[in-house]
Amino acid sequence: GAVVSQHPSRVICKSGTSVKIECRSLDFQATTMFWYRQFPKKSLMLMATSNEGSKATYEQGVEKDKFLINHASLTLSTLTVTSAHPEDSSFYICSAQRDGNEKLFFGSGTQLSVL
Amino acid sequence: AQKITQTQPGMFVQEKEAVTLDCTYDTSDQSYGLFWYKQPSSGEMIFLIYQGSYDEQNATEGRYSLNFQKARKSANLVISASQLGDSAMYLCAMREGYQGAQKLVFGQGTRLTINP
């Protein structure tokens, strides 16, 4: 089956630093990827839709300058949390759409802890 | 307005029993899709089952079946003969619009615990 790799799985950083999270589709090309955020014991909240070769589409209430998304190739999307603060601590998970396939393929998630 | 509603924050079920997890949705689209995912404590998202709005028969995948009642806008997940490994968070999701757009909206989730 299709595999989506997300890296790193866990990151701890100091307040004020930036953190980059990578999402790769390993065996298929993904023109669209999605980034979700999940708080403890809560559901997934869609943050943005990442489109290859164009700007990401952000959901209402998500700060574009805080969460930078780059989808430079058909197999890679990155989410950069800029100037991270403790309130940005969360579980971030990406998913990729494979053409002609109904189900989304998810990465394994990244647990971000900002001290 | 909440598009996907899961009214059971937590459920406790005895091993080998069947369990039904509730999910109701709200959409004005004629074409939409409904998904169920399982999320263990590791955080990974495991696809379980899919139901398209035009599918006439309820979807089934092994021990999982989806009780799709279109008029009631419900898409309950039924797990037969539950196992200890079924303990996890279960998330219902909906895709609105045409198949090519896979933007999913998730419900609040139901944390299922299977007791031995």
mmCIF file of C-alpha atoms in Angstrom:
data_model
loop_
_atom_site.group_PDB
_atom_site.id
_atom_site.type_symbol
_atom_site.label_atom_id
_atom_site.label_comp_id
_atom_site.label_asym_id
_atom_site.label_seq_id
_atom_site.Cartn_x
_atom_site.Cartn_y
_atom_site.Cartn_z
ATOM 1 C CA GLY A 1 0.000 0.000 0.000
ATOM 2 C CA ALA A 2 0.927 3.640 -0.355
ATOM 3 C CA VAL A 3 3.243 4.972 2.312
ATOM 4 C CA VAL A 4 3.598 8.468 3.660
ATOM 5 C CA SER A 5 6.669 9.203 5.705
ATOM 6 C CA GLN A 6 6.743 12.017 8.235
ATOM 7 C CA HIS A 7 9.861 13.239 9.955
ATOM 8 C CA PRO A 8 10.759 13.890 12.702
ATOM 9 C CA SER A 9 8.436 11.834 14.871
ATOM 10 C CA ARG A 10 9.262 13.889 17.918
ATOM 11 C CA VAL A 11 10.957 17.232 18.444
ATOM 12 C CA ILE A 12 11.667 19.323 21.507
ATOM 13 C CA CYS A 13 12.782 22.892 20.956
ATOM 14 C CA LYS A 14 13.287 26.137 22.789
ATOM 15 C CA SER A 15 10.799 28.944 22.540
ATOM 16 C CA GLY A 16 11.596 31.277 19.653
ATOM 17 C CA THR A 17 13.184 28.700 17.387
ATOM 18 C CA SER A 18 11.744 27.398 14.137
ATOM 19 C CA VAL A 19 10.957 23.769 13.472
ATOM 20 C CA LYS A 20 10.563 22.086 10.101
ATOM 21 C CA ILE A 21 8.455 18.958 9.639
ATOM 22 C CA GLU A 22 8.686 16.927 6.436
ATOM 23 C CA CYS A 23 6.003 14.842 4.808
ATOM 24 C CA ARG A 24 6.963 12.554 1.937
ATOM 25 C CA SER A 25 4.921 10.274 -0.251
ATOM 26 C CA LEU A 26 7.257 7.353 -0.815
ATOM 27 C CA ASP A 27 5.711 5.415 -3.665
ATOM 28 C CA PHE A 28 3.307 7.793 -5.330
ATOM 29 C CA GLN A 29 3.090 11.385 -6.446
ATOM 30 C CA ALA A 30 0.890 13.631 -4.364
ATOM 31 C CA THR A 31 -0.318 16.846 -5.927
ATOM 32 C CA THR A 32 -2.160 17.639 -2.723
ATOM 33 C CA MET A 33 -1.144 17.125 0.861
ATOM 34 C CA PHE A 34 -2.930 18.149 4.031
ATOM 35 C CA TRP A 35 -1.613 19.257 7.396
ATOM 36 C CA TYR A 36 -3.559 18.580 10.571
ATOM 37 C CA ARG A 37 -3.051 19.526 14.174
ATOM 38 C CA GLN A 38 -4.244 17.460 17.096
ATOM 39 C CA PHE A 39 -4.385 18.450 20.739
ATOM 40 C CA PRO A 40 -4.268 15.764 23.434
ATOM 41 C CA LYS A 41 -7.375 13.602 23.435
ATOM 42 C CA LYS A 42 -8.927 15.779 20.755
ATOM 43 C CA SER A 43 -9.708 15.266 17.108
ATOM 44 C CA LEU A 44 -7.713 16.299 14.062
ATOM 45 C CA MET A 45 -8.095 19.884 12.960
ATOM 46 C CA LEU A 46 -7.253 20.708 9.363
ATOM 47 C CA MET A 47 -4.712 23.496 9.197
ATOM 48 C CA ALA A 48 -4.012 23.844 5.512
ATOM 49 C CA THR A 49 -4.049 22.240 2.097
ATOM 50 C CA SER A 50 -0.670 22.052 0.451
ATOM 51 C CA ASN A 51 -0.694 22.246 -3.335
ATOM 52 C CA GLU A 52 2.358 21.343 -5.403
ATOM 53 C CA GLY A 53 3.746 24.351 -7.190
ATOM 54 C CA SER A 54 1.380 26.882 -5.668
ATOM 55 C CA LYS A 55 0.570 28.549 -2.404
ATOM 56 C CA ALA A 56 -1.051 26.605 0.374
ATOM 57 C CA THR A 57 -4.659 27.178 1.286
ATOM 58 C CA TYR A 58 -5.071 27.851 4.978
ATOM 59 C CA GLU A 59 -8.118 27.197 7.092
ATOM 60 C CA GLN A 60 -9.766 30.027 8.923
ATOM 61 C CA GLY A 61 -7.909 31.017 12.063
ATOM 62 C CA VAL A 62 -4.582 29.451 11.050
ATOM 63 C CA GLU A 63 -1.739 31.970 10.870
ATOM 64 C CA LYS A 64 0.014 31.779 7.522
ATOM 65 C CA ASP A 65 3.154 33.461 8.801
ATOM 66 C CA LYS A 66 3.359 31.157 11.795
ATOM 67 C CA PHE A 67 2.872 27.927 9.884
ATOM 68 C CA LEU A 68 4.780 28.073 6.611
ATOM 69 C CA ILE A 69 3.977 25.371 4.105
ATOM 70 C CA ASN A 70 6.068 24.517 1.095
ATOM 71 C CA HIS A 71 5.160 21.875 -1.462
ATOM 72 C CA ALA A 72 8.125 22.085 -3.786
ATOM 73 C CA SER A 73 7.823 18.674 -5.384
ATOM 74 C CA LEU A 74 5.212 16.001 -6.015
ATOM 75 C CA THR A 75 6.551 13.912 -3.154
ATOM 76 C CA LEU A 76 7.442 16.425 -0.469
ATOM 77 C CA SER A 77 5.585 18.967 1.612
ATOM 78 C CA THR A 78 7.106 20.763 4.584
ATOM 79 C CA LEU A 79 5.514 22.552 7.500
ATOM 80 C CA THR A 80 7.682 25.071 9.322
ATOM 81 C CA VAL A 81 6.536 26.338 12.685
ATOM 82 C CA THR A 82 8.237 29.711 12.919
ATOM 83 C CA SER A 83 9.258 31.295 16.215
ATOM 84 C CA ALA A 84 7.642 28.476 18.103
ATOM 85 C CA HIS A 85 6.045 29.120 21.467
ATOM 86 C CA PRO A 86 4.725 26.715 24.115
ATOM 87 C CA GLU A 87 1.173 27.102 22.805
ATOM 88 C CA ASP A 88 2.358 25.625 19.495
ATOM 89 C CA SER A 89 3.099 22.360 21.265
ATOM 90 C CA SER A 90 0.907 19.778 19.650
ATOM 91 C CA PHE A 91 0.745 16.669 17.484
ATOM 92 C CA TYR A 92 1.055 17.526 13.800
ATOM 93 C CA ILE A 93 0.130 14.989 11.149
ATOM 94 C CA CYS A 94 0.173 15.139 7.385
ATOM 95 C CA SER A 95 -1.768 13.251 4.776
ATOM 96 C CA ALA A 96 -1.431 12.813 1.058
ATOM 97 C CA GLN A 97 -3.922 12.238 -1.684
ATOM 98 C CA ARG A 98 -3.216 9.659 -4.329
ATOM 99 C CA ASP A 99 -4.963 10.224 -7.630
ATOM 100 C CA GLY A 100 -7.892 7.893 -8.146
ATOM 101 C CA ASN A 101 -7.833 6.601 -4.587
ATOM 102 C CA GLU A 102 -10.573 7.424 -2.151
ATOM 103 C CA LYS A 103 -8.673 7.129 1.059
ATOM 104 C CA LEU A 104 -6.084 9.532 2.340
ATOM 105 C CA PHE A 105 -2.723 8.202 3.406
ATOM 106 C CA PHE A 106 -1.423 9.608 6.662
ATOM 107 C CA GLY A 107 2.046 10.113 7.997
ATOM 108 C CA SER A 108 2.929 8.842 11.444
ATOM 109 C CA GLY A 109 2.751 12.303 12.994
ATOM 110 C CA THR A 110 5.154 14.641 14.783
ATOM 111 C CA GLN A 111 4.910 15.460 18.450
ATOM 112 C CA LEU A 112 6.203 19.004 18.943
ATOM 113 C CA SER A 113 7.084 20.198 22.415
ATOM 114 C CA VAL A 114 8.162 23.813 22.829
ATOM 115 C CA LEU A 115 9.879 24.632 26.103
ATOM 116 C CA ALA B 1 -22.178 24.229 12.780
ATOM 117 C CA GLN B 2 -20.502 20.933 13.449
ATOM 118 C CA LYS B 3 -20.285 18.922 10.255
ATOM 119 C CA ILE B 4 -19.341 15.640 11.873
ATOM 120 C CA THR B 5 -20.633 14.689 15.298
ATOM 121 C CA GLN B 6 -19.518 11.783 17.424
ATOM 122 C CA THR B 7 -21.557 11.849 20.606
ATOM 123 C CA GLN B 8 -19.668 9.165 22.520
ATOM 124 C CA PRO B 9 -16.415 10.546 23.945
ATOM 125 C CA GLY B 10 -15.600 7.197 25.503
ATOM 126 C CA MET B 11 -16.892 3.642 25.393
ATOM 127 C CA PHE B 12 -16.055 0.540 27.368
ATOM 128 C CA VAL B 13 -16.873 -2.840 25.889
ATOM 129 C CA GLN B 14 -16.240 -6.401 26.932
ATOM 130 C CA GLU B 15 -13.959 -8.443 24.702
ATOM 131 C CA LYS B 16 -15.749 -10.441 21.971
ATOM 132 C CA GLU B 17 -18.813 -8.228 22.115
ATOM 133 C CA ALA B 18 -19.955 -6.170 19.137
ATOM 134 C CA VAL B 19 -19.726 -2.411 19.436
ATOM 135 C CA THR B 20 -21.371 0.425 17.523
ATOM 136 C CA LEU B 21 -19.708 3.810 17.327
ATOM 137 C CA ASP B 22 -22.032 6.654 16.380
ATOM 138 C CA CYS B 23 -21.386 9.269 13.746
ATOM 139 C CA THR B 24 -23.786 11.814 12.282
ATOM 140 C CA TYR B 25 -22.968 14.333 9.601
ATOM 141 C CA ASP B 26 -24.315 17.507 8.110
ATOM 142 C CA THR B 27 -23.944 18.436 4.470
ATOM 143 C CA SER B 28 -25.985 19.877 1.646
ATOM 144 C CA ASP B 29 -23.825 18.218 -1.002
ATOM 145 C CA GLN B 30 -25.228 15.290 -2.951
ATOM 146 C CA SER B 31 -21.806 13.801 -3.430
ATOM 147 C CA TYR B 32 -19.755 13.100 -0.347
ATOM 148 C CA GLY B 33 -17.758 10.369 1.297
ATOM 149 C CA LEU B 34 -17.591 9.070 4.839
ATOM 150 C CA PHE B 35 -14.520 7.547 6.429
ATOM 151 C CA TRP B 36 -13.590 5.840 9.644
ATOM 152 C CA TYR B 37 -10.045 5.863 10.979
ATOM 153 C CA LYS B 38 -8.511 4.156 13.980
ATOM 154 C CA GLN B 39 -5.840 6.017 15.938
ATOM 155 C CA PRO B 40 -3.890 3.974 18.507
ATOM 156 C CA SER B 41 -1.875 5.653 21.246
ATOM 157 C CA SER B 42 1.078 5.819 18.837
ATOM 158 C CA GLY B 43 -0.790 8.485 16.884
ATOM 159 C CA GLU B 44 -0.787 6.808 13.489
ATOM 160 C CA MET B 45 -3.978 6.978 11.479
ATOM 161 C CA ILE B 46 -5.254 3.617 10.258
ATOM 162 C CA PHE B 47 -7.910 3.645 7.545
ATOM 163 C CA LEU B 48 -10.781 1.290 8.353
ATOM 164 C CA ILE B 49 -13.663 1.780 5.980
ATOM 165 C CA TYR B 50 -15.192 4.104 3.398
ATOM 166 C CA GLN B 51 -18.786 4.769 2.300
ATOM 167 C CA GLY B 52 -19.691 6.898 -0.711
ATOM 168 C CA SER B 53 -22.930 8.830 -0.708
ATOM 169 C CA TYR B 54 -24.110 7.021 -3.821
ATOM 170 C CA ASP B 55 -23.197 3.567 -2.586
ATOM 171 C CA GLU B 56 -26.383 1.600 -2.138
ATOM 172 C CA GLN B 57 -24.927 -1.111 0.019
ATOM 173 C CA ASN B 58 -23.321 -0.661 3.398
ATOM 174 C CA ALA B 59 -19.561 -0.927 3.274
ATOM 175 C CA THR B 60 -17.865 -3.865 4.997
ATOM 176 C CA GLU B 61 -14.203 -4.605 5.646
ATOM 177 C CA GLY B 62 -13.583 -7.736 7.671
ATOM 178 C CA ARG B 63 -14.875 -7.143 11.198
ATOM 179 C CA TYR B 64 -15.805 -3.578 10.351
ATOM 180 C CA SER B 65 -19.083 -2.547 8.794
ATOM 181 C CA LEU B 66 -20.625 0.829 8.255
ATOM 182 C CA ASN B 67 -24.320 1.270 8.993
ATOM 183 C CA PHE B 68 -25.136 3.988 6.492
ATOM 184 C CA GLN B 69 -28.532 5.626 6.938
ATOM 185 C CA LYS B 70 -28.623 8.433 4.416
ATOM 186 C CA ALA B 71 -31.975 9.906 5.410
ATOM 187 C CA ARG B 72 -30.830 10.179 9.003
ATOM 188 C CA LYS B 73 -27.357 11.345 7.942
ATOM 189 C CA SER B 74 -25.691 8.773 10.084
ATOM 190 C CA ALA B 75 -22.715 6.538 9.387
ATOM 191 C CA ASN B 76 -22.177 4.362 12.413
ATOM 192 C CA LEU B 77 -19.223 1.996 12.605
ATOM 193 C CA VAL B 78 -19.918 -1.521 13.802
ATOM 194 C CA ILE B 79 -17.068 -3.674 15.052
ATOM 195 C CA SER B 80 -17.980 -7.310 15.461
ATOM 196 C CA ALA B 81 -16.298 -9.650 17.939
ATOM 197 C CA SER B 82 -14.172 -6.939 19.526
ATOM 198 C CA GLN B 83 -10.562 -7.662 20.441
ATOM 199 C CA LEU B 84 -8.202 -6.120 22.979
ATOM 200 C CA GLY B 85 -6.240 -4.601 20.094
ATOM 201 C CA ASP B 86 -9.293 -2.629 19.078
ATOM 202 C CA SER B 87 -8.727 -0.255 21.992
ATOM 203 C CA ALA B 88 -7.995 3.105 20.372
ATOM 204 C CA MET B 89 -9.455 6.427 19.344
ATOM 205 C CA TYR B 90 -11.910 6.120 16.456
ATOM 206 C CA LEU B 91 -12.445 9.065 14.185
ATOM 207 C CA CYS B 92 -15.284 9.592 11.740
ATOM 208 C CA ALA B 93 -14.607 11.937 8.836
ATOM 209 C CA MET B 94 -16.409 13.367 5.853
ATOM 210 C CA ARG B 95 -15.248 14.487 2.450
ATOM 211 C CA GLU B 96 -17.608 16.921 0.776
ATOM 212 C CA GLY B 97 -17.893 17.393 -2.934
ATOM 213 C CA TYR B 98 -16.316 15.522 -5.781
ATOM 214 C CA GLN B 99 -13.989 12.605 -5.362
ATOM 215 C CA GLY B 100 -10.930 14.531 -6.427
ATOM 216 C CA ALA B 101 -11.055 16.790 -3.391
ATOM 217 C CA GLN B 102 -9.903 14.838 -0.377
ATOM 218 C CA LYS B 103 -10.200 17.514 2.268
ATOM 219 C CA LEU B 104 -11.540 15.695 5.290
ATOM 220 C CA VAL B 105 -13.395 17.092 8.270
ATOM 221 C CA PHE B 106 -13.127 14.972 11.388
ATOM 222 C CA GLY B 107 -15.488 14.380 14.267
ATOM 223 C CA GLN B 108 -14.461 14.687 17.899
ATOM 224 C CA GLY B 109 -13.589 11.039 18.141
ATOM 225 C CA THR B 110 -14.620 8.163 20.396
ATOM 226 C CA ARG B 111 -12.083 6.520 22.669
ATOM 227 C CA LEU B 112 -12.884 2.817 22.753
ATOM 228 C CA THR B 113 -11.579 0.578 25.496
ATOM 229 C CA ILE B 114 -11.964 -3.184 25.228
ATOM 230 C CA ASN B 115 -11.945 -4.953 28.574
ATOM 231 C CA PRO B 116 -10.728 -8.560 28.901
#
